Amino acid sequence: MATIQLHPPPANFTAAHALLGRLYLEHRDFLRRLLLGQAIPPSDVDDVVQEVFLTAWRRLECLVTPEQARPWLLMIGLNRARNHRKLARCEREVLAGLSDDFPEREDEAESTEALVLATYGFFRLKRLLLKIGPRARAVVVPYLEGRSIREIAEALGIKTKTAYARISLARRHLQTLALA
């Protein structure tokens, strides 16, 4: 049978420390299940649970009675989950072991960044072209190649106003995709 070392609490250990420790032991598993249900990746759940308890520690004076702790922690957990999902959308991940492949000089880094942005733009353009209909696509592709609206309309045998309308439709689709 293993013995557990019992360390006396530090001199600055207060009742607030004891309360937070009790809340952590009682509600940690509940918060983990809650966060997993809120689409937080399992690898990030423990970090978000720690953020919940850090927020609880900062706002411990807001807790009126320990019986109200679960709904209080629930709201903090839901807010932290929402913030985590928002931030995860903007996060860029650097793969370990690839740091040797990254450029050393600043101008190489800028060209790599430009390449990444251009590739991302290409995929967004491809997504737009797949979303708009074939009629609008027939106008948009030559327009992106640099042809004038008049030339496109003559080549397709449509009116110039129709070509403008199809370009306008494609722009509206692009705006809705930008908001998504």
mmCIF file with all atom_site columns, C-alpha atoms in Angstrom:
data_model
loop_
_atom_site.group_PDB
_atom_site.id
_atom_site.type_symbol
_atom_site.label_atom_id
_atom_site.label_alt_id
_atom_site.label_comp_id
_atom_site.label_asym_id
_atom_site.label_entity_id
_atom_site.label_seq_id
_atom_site.pdbx_PDB_ins_code
_atom_site.Cartn_x
_atom_site.Cartn_y
_atom_site.Cartn_z
_atom_site.occupancy
_atom_site.B_iso_or_equiv
_atom_site.pdbx_formal_charge
_atom_site.auth_seq_id
_atom_site.auth_comp_id
_atom_site.auth_asym_id
_atom_site.auth_atom_id
_atom_site.pdbx_PDB_model_num
ATOM 1   C CA . MET A 1 1   ? 0.000   0.000  0.000   1.00 0.00 ? 1   MET A CA 1
ATOM 2   C CA . ALA A 1 2   ? 1.403   3.356  -1.059  1.00 0.00 ? 2   ALA A CA 1
ATOM 3   C CA . THR A 1 3   ? 1.491   6.183  1.394   1.00 0.00 ? 3   THR A CA 1
ATOM 4   C CA . ILE A 1 4   ? 0.388   9.615  0.384   1.00 0.00 ? 4   ILE A CA 1
ATOM 5   C CA . GLN A 1 5   ? 2.619   12.432 1.467   1.00 0.00 ? 5   GLN A CA 1
ATOM 6   C CA . LEU A 1 6   ? 0.679   14.951 3.495   1.00 0.00 ? 6   LEU A CA 1
ATOM 7   C CA . HIS A 1 7   ? 2.057   18.439 3.132   1.00 0.00 ? 7   HIS A CA 1
ATOM 8   C CA . PRO A 1 8   ? 0.852   21.197 5.409   1.00 0.00 ? 8   PRO A CA 1
ATOM 9   C CA . PRO A 1 9   ? -0.832  24.051 3.554   1.00 0.00 ? 9   PRO A CA 1
ATOM 10  C CA . PRO A 1 10  ? 1.327   27.107 2.872   1.00 0.00 ? 10  PRO A CA 1
ATOM 11  C CA . ALA A 1 11  ? 1.137   30.022 5.262   1.00 0.00 ? 11  ALA A CA 1
ATOM 12  C CA . ASN A 1 12  ? -0.923  32.113 2.833   1.00 0.00 ? 12  ASN A CA 1
ATOM 13  C CA . PHE A 1 13  ? -3.493  29.340 2.259   1.00 0.00 ? 13  PHE A CA 1
ATOM 14  C CA . THR A 1 14  ? -6.946  30.829 2.823   1.00 0.00 ? 14  THR A CA 1
ATOM 15  C CA . ALA A 1 15  ? -10.536 29.676 2.901   1.00 0.00 ? 15  ALA A CA 1
ATOM 16  C CA . ALA A 1 16  ? -10.822 30.836 -0.722  1.00 0.00 ? 16  ALA A CA 1
ATOM 17  C CA . HIS A 1 17  ? -8.069  28.386 -1.678  1.00 0.00 ? 17  HIS A CA 1
ATOM 18  C CA . ALA A 1 18  ? -9.897  25.586 0.109   1.00 0.00 ? 18  ALA A CA 1
ATOM 19  C CA . LEU A 1 19  ? -13.180 26.488 -1.589  1.00 0.00 ? 19  LEU A CA 1
ATOM 20  C CA . LEU A 1 20  ? -11.599 26.556 -5.027  1.00 0.00 ? 20  LEU A CA 1
ATOM 21  C CA . GLY A 1 21  ? -9.892  23.227 -4.368  1.00 0.00 ? 21  GLY A CA 1
ATOM 22  C CA . ARG A 1 22  ? -13.206 21.689 -3.333  1.00 0.00 ? 22  ARG A CA 1
ATOM 23  C CA . LEU A 1 23  ? -14.968 23.137 -6.397  1.00 0.00 ? 23  LEU A CA 1
ATOM 24  C CA . TYR A 1 24  ? -12.226 21.743 -8.622  1.00 0.00 ? 24  TYR A CA 1
ATOM 25  C CA . LEU A 1 25  ? -12.478 18.243 -7.174  1.00 0.00 ? 25  LEU A CA 1
ATOM 26  C CA . GLU A 1 26  ? -16.288 18.207 -7.263  1.00 0.00 ? 26  GLU A CA 1
ATOM 27  C CA . HIS A 1 27  ? -16.924 19.793 -10.671 1.00 0.00 ? 27  HIS A CA 1
ATOM 28  C CA . ARG A 1 28  ? -13.867 19.009 -12.838 1.00 0.00 ? 28  ARG A CA 1
ATOM 29  C CA . ASP A 1 29  ? -15.410 15.899 -14.425 1.00 0.00 ? 29  ASP A CA 1
ATOM 30  C CA . PHE A 1 30  ? -18.712 17.703 -15.017 1.00 0.00 ? 30  PHE A CA 1
ATOM 31  C CA . LEU A 1 31  ? -16.898 20.528 -16.817 1.00 0.00 ? 31  LEU A CA 1
ATOM 32  C CA . ARG A 1 32  ? -14.859 18.094 -18.935 1.00 0.00 ? 32  ARG A CA 1
ATOM 33  C CA . ARG A 1 33  ? -18.080 16.388 -20.129 1.00 0.00 ? 33  ARG A CA 1
ATOM 34  C CA . LEU A 1 34  ? -19.695 19.771 -20.763 1.00 0.00 ? 34  LEU A CA 1
ATOM 35  C CA . LEU A 1 35  ? -16.767 21.013 -22.846 1.00 0.00 ? 35  LEU A CA 1
ATOM 36  C CA . LEU A 1 36  ? -16.550 17.807 -24.845 1.00 0.00 ? 36  LEU A CA 1
ATOM 37  C CA . GLY A 1 37  ? -20.251 18.258 -25.599 1.00 0.00 ? 37  GLY A CA 1
ATOM 38  C CA . GLN A 1 38  ? -19.522 21.827 -26.748 1.00 0.00 ? 38  GLN A CA 1
ATOM 39  C CA . ALA A 1 39  ? -17.245 20.579 -29.577 1.00 0.00 ? 39  ALA A CA 1
ATOM 40  C CA . ILE A 1 40  ? -13.983 21.383 -27.820 1.00 0.00 ? 40  ILE A CA 1
ATOM 41  C CA . PRO A 1 41  ? -11.278 18.981 -29.080 1.00 0.00 ? 41  PRO A CA 1
ATOM 42  C CA . PRO A 1 42  ? -10.290 16.398 -26.448 1.00 0.00 ? 42  PRO A CA 1
ATOM 43  C CA . SER A 1 43  ? -6.695  17.619 -26.601 1.00 0.00 ? 43  SER A CA 1
ATOM 44  C CA . ASP A 1 44  ? -7.827  21.111 -25.525 1.00 0.00 ? 44  ASP A CA 1
ATOM 45  C CA . VAL A 1 45  ? -10.439 20.194 -22.909 1.00 0.00 ? 45  VAL A CA 1
ATOM 46  C CA . ASP A 1 46  ? -8.068  20.152 -19.932 1.00 0.00 ? 46  ASP A CA 1
ATOM 47  C CA . ASP A 1 47  ? -6.696  23.568 -20.893 1.00 0.00 ? 47  ASP A CA 1
ATOM 48  C CA . VAL A 1 48  ? -10.187 25.040 -21.140 1.00 0.00 ? 48  VAL A CA 1
ATOM 49  C CA . VAL A 1 49  ? -11.131 23.472 -17.777 1.00 0.00 ? 49  VAL A CA 1
ATOM 50  C CA . GLN A 1 50  ? -8.108  25.211 -16.274 1.00 0.00 ? 50  GLN A CA 1
ATOM 51  C CA . GLU A 1 51  ? -9.230  28.495 -17.856 1.00 0.00 ? 51  GLU A CA 1
ATOM 52  C CA . VAL A 1 52  ? -12.678 28.001 -16.304 1.00 0.00 ? 52  VAL A CA 1
ATOM 53  C CA . PHE A 1 53  ? -11.191 27.567 -12.853 1.00 0.00 ? 53  PHE A CA 1
ATOM 54  C CA . LEU A 1 54  ? -8.817  30.475 -13.368 1.00 0.00 ? 54  LEU A CA 1
ATOM 55  C CA . THR A 1 55  ? -11.824 32.657 -14.194 1.00 0.00 ? 55  THR A CA 1
ATOM 56  C CA . ALA A 1 56  ? -13.648 31.226 -11.174 1.00 0.00 ? 56  ALA A CA 1
ATOM 57  C CA . TRP A 1 57  ? -10.656 32.085 -8.988  1.00 0.00 ? 57  TRP A CA 1
ATOM 58  C CA . ARG A 1 58  ? -10.641 35.663 -10.248 1.00 0.00 ? 58  ARG A CA 1
ATOM 59  C CA . ARG A 1 59  ? -14.373 36.024 -9.625  1.00 0.00 ? 59  ARG A CA 1
ATOM 60  C CA . LEU A 1 60  ? -14.706 33.939 -6.498  1.00 0.00 ? 60  LEU A CA 1
ATOM 61  C CA . GLU A 1 61  ? -16.347 36.826 -4.645  1.00 0.00 ? 61  GLU A CA 1
ATOM 62  C CA . CYS A 1 62  ? -19.293 36.561 -7.106  1.00 0.00 ? 62  CYS A CA 1
ATOM 63  C CA . LEU A 1 63  ? -20.156 33.105 -5.773  1.00 0.00 ? 63  LEU A CA 1
ATOM 64  C CA . VAL A 1 64  ? -22.742 33.662 -3.060  1.00 0.00 ? 64  VAL A CA 1
ATOM 65  C CA . THR A 1 65  ? -23.094 30.106 -1.775  1.00 0.00 ? 65  THR A CA 1
ATOM 66  C CA . PRO A 1 66  ? -21.230 26.904 -2.659  1.00 0.00 ? 66  PRO A CA 1
ATOM 67  C CA . GLU A 1 67  ? -24.575 25.327 -3.648  1.00 0.00 ? 67  GLU A CA 1
ATOM 68  C CA . GLN A 1 68  ? -24.769 27.719 -6.600  1.00 0.00 ? 68  GLN A CA 1
ATOM 69  C CA . ALA A 1 69  ? -21.338 26.661 -7.840  1.00 0.00 ? 69  ALA A CA 1
ATOM 70  C CA . ARG A 1 70  ? -22.452 24.214 -10.548 1.00 0.00 ? 70  ARG A CA 1
ATOM 71  C CA . PRO A 1 71  ? -24.667 26.658 -12.522 1.00 0.00 ? 71  PRO A CA 1
ATOM 72  C CA . TRP A 1 72  ? -22.067 29.373 -12.010 1.00 0.00 ? 72  TRP A CA 1
ATOM 73  C CA . LEU A 1 73  ? -19.279 27.153 -13.347 1.00 0.00 ? 73  LEU A CA 1
ATOM 74  C CA . LEU A 1 74  ? -21.610 26.002 -16.139 1.00 0.00 ? 74  LEU A CA 1
ATOM 75  C CA . MET A 1 75  ? -21.995 29.570 -17.407 1.00 0.00 ? 75  MET A CA 1
ATOM 76  C CA . ILE A 1 76  ? -18.262 30.231 -17.147 1.00 0.00 ? 76  ILE A CA 1
ATOM 77  C CA . GLY A 1 77  ? -17.611 26.959 -18.996 1.00 0.00 ? 77  GLY A CA 1
ATOM 78  C CA . LEU A 1 78  ? -20.062 27.777 -21.795 1.00 0.00 ? 78  LEU A CA 1
ATOM 79  C CA . ASN A 1 79  ? -18.517 31.229 -22.241 1.00 0.00 ? 79  ASN A CA 1
ATOM 80  C CA . ARG A 1 80  ? -14.993 29.778 -22.286 1.00 0.00 ? 80  ARG A CA 1
ATOM 81  C CA . ALA A 1 81  ? -16.066 27.134 -24.829 1.00 0.00 ? 81  ALA A CA 1
ATOM 82  C CA . ARG A 1 82  ? -17.528 29.812 -27.080 1.00 0.00 ? 82  ARG A CA 1
ATOM 83  C CA . ASN A 1 83  ? -14.380 31.917 -26.818 1.00 0.00 ? 83  ASN A CA 1
ATOM 84  C CA . HIS A 1 84  ? -12.194 28.894 -27.514 1.00 0.00 ? 84  HIS A CA 1
ATOM 85  C CA . ARG A 1 85  ? -14.149 28.027 -30.667 1.00 0.00 ? 85  ARG A CA 1
ATOM 86  C CA . LYS A 1 86  ? -13.929 31.630 -31.871 1.00 0.00 ? 86  LYS A CA 1
ATOM 87  C CA . LEU A 1 87  ? -10.186 31.784 -31.320 1.00 0.00 ? 87  LEU A CA 1
ATOM 88  C CA . ALA A 1 88  ? -9.598  28.350 -32.837 1.00 0.00 ? 88  ALA A CA 1
ATOM 89  C CA . ARG A 1 89  ? -10.974 29.592 -36.157 1.00 0.00 ? 89  ARG A CA 1
ATOM 90  C CA . CYS A 1 90  ? -8.199  32.173 -36.375 1.00 0.00 ? 90  CYS A CA 1
ATOM 91  C CA . GLU A 1 91  ? -5.400  30.030 -35.013 1.00 0.00 ? 91  GLU A CA 1
ATOM 92  C CA . ARG A 1 92  ? -2.508  28.957 -37.205 1.00 0.00 ? 92  ARG A CA 1
ATOM 93  C CA . GLU A 1 93  ? -0.796  25.730 -36.325 1.00 0.00 ? 93  GLU A CA 1
ATOM 94  C CA . VAL A 1 94  ? 2.936   25.257 -36.843 1.00 0.00 ? 94  VAL A CA 1
ATOM 95  C CA . LEU A 1 95  ? 3.901   21.627 -37.217 1.00 0.00 ? 95  LEU A CA 1
ATOM 96  C CA . ALA A 1 96  ? 6.785   20.490 -35.031 1.00 0.00 ? 96  ALA A CA 1
ATOM 97  C CA . GLY A 1 97  ? 9.867   19.321 -36.855 1.00 0.00 ? 97  GLY A CA 1
ATOM 98  C CA . LEU A 1 98  ? 9.345   21.569 -39.855 1.00 0.00 ? 98  LEU A CA 1
ATOM 99  C CA . SER A 1 99  ? 11.095  24.617 -38.431 1.00 0.00 ? 99  SER A CA 1
ATOM 100 C CA . ASP A 1 100 ? 14.215  23.781 -40.492 1.00 0.00 ? 100 ASP A CA 1
ATOM 101 C CA . ASP A 1 101 ? 12.157  24.141 -43.663 1.00 0.00 ? 101 ASP A CA 1
ATOM 102 C CA . PHE A 1 102 ? 11.082  27.681 -42.881 1.00 0.00 ? 102 PHE A CA 1
ATOM 103 C CA . PRO A 1 103 ? 13.044  30.432 -44.611 1.00 0.00 ? 103 PRO A CA 1
ATOM 104 C CA . GLU A 1 104 ? 15.765  32.184 -42.694 1.00 0.00 ? 104 GLU A CA 1
ATOM 105 C CA . ARG A 1 105 ? 15.654  35.511 -44.497 1.00 0.00 ? 105 ARG A CA 1
ATOM 106 C CA . GLU A 1 106 ? 12.825  38.013 -44.245 1.00 0.00 ? 106 GLU A CA 1
ATOM 107 C CA . ASP A 1 107 ? 12.272  38.314 -48.023 1.00 0.00 ? 107 ASP A CA 1
ATOM 108 C CA . GLU A 1 108 ? 11.909  34.533 -48.305 1.00 0.00 ? 108 GLU A CA 1
ATOM 109 C CA . ALA A 1 109 ? 9.382   34.586 -45.464 1.00 0.00 ? 109 ALA A CA 1
ATOM 110 C CA . GLU A 1 110 ? 7.377   37.284 -47.248 1.00 0.00 ? 110 GLU A CA 1
ATOM 111 C CA . SER A 1 111 ? 7.390   35.328 -50.500 1.00 0.00 ? 111 SER A CA 1
ATOM 112 C CA . THR A 1 112 ? 6.290   32.184 -48.642 1.00 0.00 ? 112 THR A CA 1
ATOM 113 C CA . GLU A 1 113 ? 3.504   34.129 -46.976 1.00 0.00 ? 113 GLU A CA 1
ATOM 114 C CA . ALA A 1 114 ? 2.462   35.565 -50.343 1.00 0.00 ? 114 ALA A CA 1
ATOM 115 C CA . LEU A 1 115 ? 2.400   32.049 -51.787 1.00 0.00 ? 115 LEU A CA 1
ATOM 116 C CA . VAL A 1 116 ? 0.242   30.781 -48.939 1.00 0.00 ? 116 VAL A CA 1
ATOM 117 C CA . LEU A 1 117 ? -2.150  33.718 -49.312 1.00 0.00 ? 117 LEU A CA 1
ATOM 118 C CA . ALA A 1 118 ? -2.322  33.206 -53.078 1.00 0.00 ? 118 ALA A CA 1
ATOM 119 C CA . THR A 1 119 ? -3.059  29.505 -52.625 1.00 0.00 ? 119 THR A CA 1
ATOM 120 C CA . TYR A 1 120 ? -5.767  30.306 -50.092 1.00 0.00 ? 120 TYR A CA 1
ATOM 121 C CA . GLY A 1 121 ? -7.244  32.860 -52.518 1.00 0.00 ? 121 GLY A CA 1
ATOM 122 C CA . PHE A 1 122 ? -7.183  30.287 -55.299 1.00 0.00 ? 122 PHE A CA 1
ATOM 123 C CA . PHE A 1 123 ? -9.154  27.806 -53.211 1.00 0.00 ? 123 PHE A CA 1
ATOM 124 C CA . ARG A 1 124 ? -11.688 30.477 -52.256 1.00 0.00 ? 124 ARG A CA 1
ATOM 125 C CA . LEU A 1 125 ? -12.060 31.417 -55.928 1.00 0.00 ? 125 LEU A CA 1
ATOM 126 C CA . LYS A 1 126 ? -12.553 27.773 -56.824 1.00 0.00 ? 126 LYS A CA 1
ATOM 127 C CA . ARG A 1 127 ? -15.232 27.509 -54.124 1.00 0.00 ? 127 ARG A CA 1
ATOM 128 C CA . LEU A 1 128 ? -16.963 30.604 -55.522 1.00 0.00 ? 128 LEU A CA 1
ATOM 129 C CA . LEU A 1 129 ? -16.881 29.253 -59.063 1.00 0.00 ? 129 LEU A CA 1
ATOM 130 C CA . LEU A 1 130 ? -18.434 25.998 -57.908 1.00 0.00 ? 130 LEU A CA 1
ATOM 131 C CA . LYS A 1 131 ? -21.197 27.839 -56.022 1.00 0.00 ? 131 LYS A CA 1
ATOM 132 C CA . ILE A 1 132 ? -22.300 30.163 -58.809 1.00 0.00 ? 132 ILE A CA 1
ATOM 133 C CA . GLY A 1 133 ? -24.222 28.798 -61.756 1.00 0.00 ? 133 GLY A CA 1
ATOM 134 C CA . PRO A 1 134 ? -22.737 27.920 -65.156 1.00 0.00 ? 134 PRO A CA 1
ATOM 135 C CA . ARG A 1 135 ? -24.144 31.063 -66.797 1.00 0.00 ? 135 ARG A CA 1
ATOM 136 C CA . ALA A 1 136 ? -22.476 33.375 -64.299 1.00 0.00 ? 136 ALA A CA 1
ATOM 137 C CA . ARG A 1 137 ? -19.315 31.245 -64.398 1.00 0.00 ? 137 ARG A CA 1
ATOM 138 C CA . ALA A 1 138 ? -19.144 31.701 -68.199 1.00 0.00 ? 138 ALA A CA 1
ATOM 139 C CA . VAL A 1 139 ? -18.928 35.472 -67.633 1.00 0.00 ? 139 VAL A CA 1
ATOM 140 C CA . VAL A 1 140 ? -16.739 35.496 -64.511 1.00 0.00 ? 140 VAL A CA 1
ATOM 141 C CA . VAL A 1 141 ? -13.861 33.352 -65.801 1.00 0.00 ? 141 VAL A CA 1
ATOM 142 C CA . PRO A 1 142 ? -13.101 35.521 -68.884 1.00 0.00 ? 142 PRO A CA 1
ATOM 143 C CA . TYR A 1 143 ? -13.610 38.638 -66.742 1.00 0.00 ? 143 TYR A CA 1
ATOM 144 C CA . LEU A 1 144 ? -10.953 37.380 -64.299 1.00 0.00 ? 144 LEU A CA 1
ATOM 145 C CA . GLU A 1 145 ? -8.680  36.689 -67.260 1.00 0.00 ? 145 GLU A CA 1
ATOM 146 C CA . GLY A 1 146 ? -8.821  40.390 -68.109 1.00 0.00 ? 146 GLY A CA 1
ATOM 147 C CA . ARG A 1 147 ? -11.340 40.535 -70.939 1.00 0.00 ? 147 ARG A CA 1
ATOM 148 C CA . SER A 1 148 ? -13.788 43.430 -71.065 1.00 0.00 ? 148 SER A CA 1
ATOM 149 C CA . ILE A 1 149 ? -17.496 43.025 -70.472 1.00 0.00 ? 149 ILE A CA 1
ATOM 150 C CA . ARG A 1 150 ? -18.224 44.029 -74.070 1.00 0.00 ? 150 ARG A CA 1
ATOM 151 C CA . GLU A 1 151 ? -15.874 41.300 -75.405 1.00 0.00 ? 151 GLU A CA 1
ATOM 152 C CA . ILE A 1 152 ? -17.417 38.699 -73.101 1.00 0.00 ? 152 ILE A CA 1
ATOM 153 C CA . ALA A 1 153 ? -20.957 39.647 -74.106 1.00 0.00 ? 153 ALA A CA 1
ATOM 154 C CA . GLU A 1 154 ? -20.089 39.443 -77.811 1.00 0.00 ? 154 GLU A CA 1
ATOM 155 C CA . ALA A 1 155 ? -18.331 36.079 -77.387 1.00 0.00 ? 155 ALA A CA 1
ATOM 156 C CA . LEU A 1 156 ? -21.292 34.608 -75.502 1.00 0.00 ? 156 LEU A CA 1
ATOM 157 C CA . GLY A 1 157 ? -23.942 36.230 -77.701 1.00 0.00 ? 157 GLY A CA 1
ATOM 158 C CA . ILE A 1 158 ? -25.654 38.017 -74.795 1.00 0.00 ? 158 ILE A CA 1
ATOM 159 C CA . LYS A 1 159 ? -26.439 41.637 -74.031 1.00 0.00 ? 159 LYS A CA 1
ATOM 160 C CA . THR A 1 160 ? -23.878 43.765 -72.205 1.00 0.00 ? 160 THR A CA 1
ATOM 161 C CA . LYS A 1 161 ? -26.381 44.428 -69.393 1.00 0.00 ? 161 LYS A CA 1
ATOM 162 C CA . THR A 1 162 ? -26.837 40.662 -68.946 1.00 0.00 ? 162 THR A CA 1
ATOM 163 C CA . ALA A 1 163 ? -23.074 40.225 -68.599 1.00 0.00 ? 163 ALA A CA 1
ATOM 164 C CA . TYR A 1 164 ? -22.972 43.029 -66.014 1.00 0.00 ? 164 TYR A CA 1
ATOM 165 C CA . ALA A 1 165 ? -25.873 41.414 -64.125 1.00 0.00 ? 165 ALA A CA 1
ATOM 166 C CA . ARG A 1 166 ? -24.056 38.070 -64.009 1.00 0.00 ? 166 ARG A CA 1
ATOM 167 C CA . ILE A 1 167 ? -20.880 39.733 -62.721 1.00 0.00 ? 167 ILE A CA 1
ATOM 168 C CA . SER A 1 168 ? -22.986 41.493 -60.091 1.00 0.00 ? 168 SER A CA 1
ATOM 169 C CA . LEU A 1 169 ? -24.562 38.173 -59.100 1.00 0.00 ? 169 LEU A CA 1
ATOM 170 C CA . ALA A 1 170 ? -21.114 36.610 -58.715 1.00 0.00 ? 170 ALA A CA 1
ATOM 171 C CA . ARG A 1 171 ? -19.992 39.534 -56.534 1.00 0.00 ? 171 ARG A CA 1
ATOM 172 C CA . ARG A 1 172 ? -23.008 39.059 -54.253 1.00 0.00 ? 172 ARG A CA 1
ATOM 173 C CA . HIS A 1 173 ? -22.159 35.352 -53.944 1.00 0.00 ? 173 HIS A CA 1
ATOM 174 C CA . LEU A 1 174 ? -18.599 36.314 -53.088 1.00 0.00 ? 174 LEU A CA 1
ATOM 175 C CA . GLN A 1 175 ? -19.817 38.658 -50.364 1.00 0.00 ? 175 GLN A CA 1
ATOM 176 C CA . THR A 1 176 ? -22.001 35.954 -48.803 1.00 0.00 ? 176 THR A CA 1
ATOM 177 C CA . LEU A 1 177 ? -19.056 33.532 -48.887 1.00 0.00 ? 177 LEU A CA 1
ATOM 178 C CA . ALA A 1 178 ? -16.857 36.138 -47.214 1.00 0.00 ? 178 ALA A CA 1
ATOM 179 C CA . LEU A 1 179 ? -19.370 36.436 -44.383 1.00 0.00 ? 179 LEU A CA 1
ATOM 180 C CA . ALA A 1 180 ? -19.593 32.649 -43.944 1.00 0.00 ? 180 ALA A CA 1
#
